[in-house]
Amino acid sequence: PPCHAQHHLLFGQLDARPMPLLIEELNEEAPPEEGFRFHLLPDARFASFGSEKVQPLLDKWGFGPDMAMCTFRVEQPVTPDTLQAMLNDFFKSREVIHALSQITPGLRVFSPDKVQVRWERMSTKAVSMTFLNKFEDCGAVGKAGHIRGRIEEDFEGVPIVNLIREVILCDESDLYDTFSEQDRKEFLFRIFSHLIFGGASNQWEDHVEEYFNVTKAVYKDLLSVRRTDTGDVEVVSHVASVRSLGHGG
């Protein structure tokens, strides 16, 4: 029987930010000659998105119907070397295009034959929430979890109302170097950033705890891990940050 890999997609409210595509299973067989084929798994459920505990927070932060998480199965094996071909086939697939039009109306593929996906591989080396302790180390978060505010400033249309936002977005700030450029490619950092900025009707939190909790829940939903022989946690998923679909969408 064919080897089945699952693809999880998380679409956020931040239109200017790339959308992550998670490749959960790795198989080392040769790529298919006939192209990749995908099937939506409509009964997939998540502990974060759509749950009684987390969804009210996502709504509060302004995501609402503009955010979606969904799972597809791909019939053929996927390897790091076939990611580009898989991504192109994914956004050219009739089943995928139809499913995404129903799930996330903001995404449209107008010319599937012209799709050429531009993407960036994201890092999954950060597997612990302690990675985000740097926000406390630099003073953006107090020891009790209070998010430290600041005089509001508009930065390219985004209100910078606290020091966490300043750390994440304001590259001219002294706090920006709290996280290196490599740190900012971590999927954990990307999820947290999406939640912090939220959507247009975002009612943000004064304490960081809820952001950490939801970041952890989304991360665990979307990534698969295993224990190595040394007992360390290793992520076996691959994350592709999709930046554009070329002239196709």
Short mmCIF file of C-alpha atoms in Angstrom, two decimals:
data_model
loop_
_atom_site.label_atom_id
_atom_site.label_comp_id
_atom_site.label_asym_id
_atom_site.label_seq_id
_atom_site.Cartn_x
_atom_site.Cartn_y
_atom_site.Cartn_z
CA PRO A 1 0.00 0.00 0.00
CA PRO A 2 1.16 3.58 -0.52
CA CYS A 3 2.87 5.38 2.31
CA HIS A 4 0.64 8.17 3.65
CA ALA A 5 2.03 11.43 4.99
CA GLN A 6 -0.16 14.05 6.62
CA HIS A 7 0.08 17.72 5.75
CA HIS A 8 -1.19 20.26 8.28
CA LEU A 9 -1.86 23.83 7.19
CA LEU A 10 -2.25 26.82 9.47
CA PHE A 11 -3.59 30.00 7.88
CA GLY A 12 -3.32 33.13 10.03
CA GLN A 13 -5.02 36.50 9.96
CA LEU A 14 -1.77 38.34 9.16
CA ASP A 15 -2.03 38.59 5.38
CA ALA A 16 1.50 39.92 4.99
CA ARG A 17 3.01 36.98 6.84
CA PRO A 18 3.84 33.69 5.12
CA MET A 19 1.54 30.75 5.74
CA PRO A 20 3.14 27.64 7.24
CA LEU A 21 2.69 24.22 5.67
CA LEU A 22 3.66 21.30 7.88
CA ILE A 23 4.95 18.04 6.43
CA GLU A 24 4.48 15.54 9.22
CA GLU A 25 5.99 12.33 7.83
CA LEU A 26 9.27 11.67 6.08
CA ASN A 27 9.87 8.76 3.72
CA GLU A 28 13.08 8.22 1.78
CA GLU A 29 11.60 6.56 -1.32
CA ALA A 30 11.89 8.12 -4.78
CA PRO A 31 9.44 10.90 -5.76
CA PRO A 32 6.43 9.88 -7.86
CA GLU A 33 6.61 10.41 -11.60
CA GLU A 34 2.91 11.13 -11.94
CA GLY A 35 2.86 13.92 -9.36
CA PHE A 36 1.54 14.14 -5.83
CA ARG A 37 -2.12 13.46 -5.02
CA PHE A 38 -3.90 14.90 -1.98
CA HIS A 39 -7.04 14.14 0.00
CA LEU A 40 -8.67 16.39 2.60
CA LEU A 41 -9.31 14.71 5.96
CA PRO A 42 -12.43 16.64 7.03
CA ASP A 43 -12.78 14.85 10.37
CA ALA A 44 -9.35 15.87 11.65
CA ARG A 45 -9.58 17.53 15.06
CA PHE A 46 -7.12 19.71 16.95
CA ALA A 47 -6.54 20.36 20.64
CA SER A 48 -6.01 24.06 19.86
CA PHE A 49 -7.97 25.38 16.87
CA GLY A 50 -11.70 24.79 17.32
CA SER A 51 -11.40 23.57 20.92
CA GLU A 52 -13.61 24.89 23.72
CA LYS A 53 -10.59 26.19 25.62
CA VAL A 54 -8.51 27.76 22.86
CA GLN A 55 -10.98 28.93 20.21
CA PRO A 56 -12.51 31.68 22.41
CA LEU A 57 -9.02 33.14 22.80
CA LEU A 58 -8.37 33.00 19.05
CA ASP A 59 -11.68 34.81 18.52
CA LYS A 60 -10.76 37.37 21.16
CA TRP A 61 -7.44 37.99 19.43
CA GLY A 62 -9.19 38.74 16.16
CA PHE A 63 -8.63 35.58 14.12
CA GLY A 64 -12.21 34.30 13.89
CA PRO A 65 -13.20 32.80 10.52
CA ASP A 66 -10.06 34.10 8.79
CA MET A 67 -7.90 31.49 10.50
CA ALA A 68 -8.08 27.80 9.65
CA MET A 69 -6.23 24.59 10.33
CA CYS A 70 -6.80 21.55 8.16
CA THR A 71 -5.23 18.20 7.37
CA PHE A 72 -4.54 16.60 4.01
CA ARG A 73 -3.18 13.16 3.21
CA VAL A 74 -0.73 12.77 0.37
CA GLU A 75 -0.54 9.36 -1.27
CA GLN A 76 3.10 9.49 -2.29
CA PRO A 77 6.18 9.71 -0.05
CA VAL A 78 7.58 13.17 0.66
CA THR A 79 11.26 13.92 1.22
CA PRO A 80 13.14 17.19 1.77
CA ASP A 81 14.32 17.02 -1.85
CA THR A 82 10.77 16.77 -3.22
CA LEU A 83 9.24 19.61 -1.17
CA GLN A 84 9.25 22.08 -4.08
CA ALA A 85 7.48 19.63 -6.39
CA MET A 86 5.03 18.67 -3.65
CA LEU A 87 4.17 22.30 -2.88
CA ASN A 88 3.59 23.10 -6.56
CA ASP A 89 1.36 20.05 -6.96
CA PHE A 90 -0.48 20.88 -3.74
CA PHE A 91 -1.62 24.31 -4.89
CA LYS A 92 -2.41 23.01 -8.38
CA SER A 93 -4.60 20.18 -7.09
CA ARG A 94 -8.30 20.58 -7.86
CA GLU A 95 -9.27 18.93 -4.60
CA VAL A 96 -6.97 21.20 -2.60
CA ILE A 97 -8.12 24.37 -4.40
CA HIS A 98 -11.77 23.49 -3.78
CA ALA A 99 -11.16 22.60 -0.13
CA LEU A 100 -9.17 25.74 0.65
CA SER A 101 -11.78 27.95 -1.04
CA GLN A 102 -14.33 26.58 1.43
CA ILE A 103 -12.06 26.65 4.48
CA THR A 104 -10.24 29.96 4.02
CA PRO A 105 -11.99 32.30 1.55
CA GLY A 106 -9.03 34.70 1.54
CA LEU A 107 -6.87 32.23 -0.38
CA ARG A 108 -7.46 31.93 -4.12
CA VAL A 109 -5.65 30.06 -6.88
CA PHE A 110 -6.64 31.76 -10.13
CA SER A 111 -4.34 30.01 -12.60
CA PRO A 112 -3.18 26.59 -11.33
CA ASP A 113 -0.97 26.04 -14.39
CA LYS A 114 1.01 29.17 -13.46
CA VAL A 115 1.58 28.22 -9.82
CA GLN A 116 5.23 28.36 -8.78
CA VAL A 117 5.46 28.32 -5.00
CA ARG A 118 8.01 30.55 -3.32
CA TRP A 119 8.76 29.23 0.13
CA GLU A 120 11.29 29.14 2.93
CA ARG A 121 12.16 26.21 5.14
CA MET A 122 11.48 27.02 8.80
CA SER A 123 13.49 25.65 11.69
CA THR A 124 12.08 23.31 14.35
CA LYS A 125 15.15 23.15 16.58
CA ALA A 126 13.34 25.01 19.37
CA VAL A 127 11.18 22.37 21.06
CA SER A 128 10.80 23.92 24.51
CA MET A 129 8.84 26.97 25.63
CA THR A 130 11.96 28.09 27.49
CA PHE A 131 13.08 29.41 24.08
CA LEU A 132 10.66 32.30 24.66
CA ASN A 133 12.15 33.16 28.06
CA LYS A 134 14.26 35.72 26.21
CA PHE A 135 11.26 38.07 26.37
CA GLU A 136 11.66 38.10 30.15
CA ASP A 137 15.46 38.29 29.93
CA CYS A 138 15.28 41.52 27.91
CA GLY A 139 12.62 43.06 30.16
CA ALA A 140 9.66 42.85 27.78
CA VAL A 141 7.89 40.58 30.26
CA GLY A 142 7.99 40.94 34.03
CA LYS A 143 8.82 38.03 36.33
CA ALA A 144 5.12 37.59 37.13
CA GLY A 145 4.25 37.41 33.44
CA HIS A 146 3.00 40.97 32.98
CA ILE A 147 3.64 42.31 29.47
CA ARG A 148 5.34 45.66 29.80
CA GLY A 149 3.66 48.46 27.93
CA ARG A 150 5.10 51.45 26.12
CA ILE A 151 3.92 54.63 24.43
CA GLU A 152 1.92 53.47 21.43
CA GLU A 153 3.60 53.88 18.07
CA ASP A 154 2.51 52.95 14.58
CA PHE A 155 5.03 50.75 12.78
CA GLU A 156 4.09 50.12 9.15
CA GLY A 157 0.42 50.07 10.07
CA VAL A 158 0.86 47.89 13.15
CA PRO A 159 0.28 49.43 16.61
CA ILE A 160 3.28 48.81 18.87
CA VAL A 161 1.58 48.91 22.26
CA ASN A 162 3.98 46.82 24.32
CA LEU A 163 7.59 45.71 24.47
CA ILE A 164 6.91 42.21 23.12
CA ARG A 165 5.67 43.73 19.87
CA GLU A 166 8.70 45.99 19.82
CA VAL A 167 11.05 43.01 20.19
CA ILE A 168 9.34 41.11 17.39
CA LEU A 169 8.82 43.86 14.82
CA CYS A 170 10.89 47.00 15.37
CA ASP A 171 14.25 46.22 13.78
CA GLU A 172 15.68 49.61 14.79
CA SER A 173 14.99 48.99 18.48
CA ASP A 174 17.77 47.98 20.86
CA LEU A 175 15.52 45.09 21.92
CA TYR A 176 15.28 43.61 18.42
CA ASP A 177 18.56 41.69 18.80
CA THR A 178 17.08 39.74 21.72
CA PHE A 179 16.27 37.12 19.07
CA SER A 180 18.79 36.42 16.33
CA GLU A 181 17.79 36.11 12.68
CA GLN A 182 18.07 32.34 13.06
CA ASP A 183 15.82 32.47 16.14
CA ARG A 184 13.22 34.28 14.07
CA LYS A 185 13.10 31.38 11.63
CA GLU A 186 11.98 29.05 14.39
CA PHE A 187 8.42 27.82 13.94
CA LEU A 188 7.79 28.34 17.66
CA PHE A 189 8.68 32.02 17.27
CA ARG A 190 6.41 32.32 14.21
CA ILE A 191 3.38 30.88 16.01
CA PHE A 192 3.91 33.13 19.03
CA SER A 193 4.30 36.20 16.79
CA HIS A 194 1.05 35.43 14.95
CA LEU A 195 -0.81 35.18 18.25
CA ILE A 196 0.71 38.37 19.67
CA PHE A 197 -0.32 40.50 16.69
CA GLY A 198 -3.63 38.75 16.10
CA GLY A 199 -6.23 40.14 13.72
CA ALA A 200 -7.85 43.47 13.04
CA SER A 201 -10.19 43.27 16.06
CA ASN A 202 -7.52 41.97 18.44
CA GLN A 203 -8.25 42.37 22.15
CA TRP A 204 -4.75 41.73 23.44
CA GLU A 205 -3.74 40.34 26.82
CA ASP A 206 -1.90 42.12 29.61
CA HIS A 207 -0.20 38.90 30.73
CA VAL A 208 1.81 36.52 28.58
CA GLU A 209 0.52 33.25 30.05
CA GLU A 210 -2.39 32.75 27.62
CA TYR A 211 -0.14 33.45 24.62
CA PHE A 212 2.35 30.86 25.85
CA ASN A 213 -0.39 28.29 26.48
CA VAL A 214 -1.94 28.66 23.02
CA THR A 215 1.48 28.73 21.33
CA LYS A 216 2.31 25.41 22.99
CA ALA A 217 -1.05 23.90 22.03
CA VAL A 218 -0.76 24.90 18.37
CA TYR A 219 2.87 23.73 18.22
CA LYS A 220 1.96 20.32 19.63
CA ASP A 221 -0.99 20.02 17.24
CA LEU A 222 1.07 20.63 14.16
CA LEU A 223 4.39 18.91 14.81
CA SER A 224 5.32 15.28 15.39
CA VAL A 225 8.26 14.45 17.65
CA ARG A 226 10.19 11.37 18.72
CA ARG A 227 12.81 10.49 21.30
CA THR A 228 16.33 9.90 20.06
CA ASP A 229 18.60 7.18 21.40
CA THR A 230 20.05 9.74 23.79
CA GLY A 231 16.59 10.64 25.10
CA ASP A 232 16.41 14.04 23.43
CA VAL A 233 13.24 15.27 21.70
CA GLU A 234 13.54 15.46 17.92
CA VAL A 235 10.99 16.98 15.55
CA VAL A 236 10.31 14.79 12.51
CA SER A 237 8.01 17.27 10.78
CA HIS A 238 9.15 19.73 8.13
CA VAL A 239 7.77 23.26 7.92
CA ALA A 240 7.59 25.22 4.70
CA SER A 241 6.75 28.91 4.99
CA VAL A 242 4.84 29.69 1.80
CA ARG A 243 5.45 33.26 0.66
CA SER A 244 3.68 33.37 -2.69
CA LEU A 245 2.13 31.20 -5.40
CA GLY A 246 3.83 33.05 -8.25
CA HIS A 247 1.50 34.13 -11.06
CA GLY A 248 -1.02 31.45 -10.15
CA GLY A 249 -2.65 33.06 -7.14
#
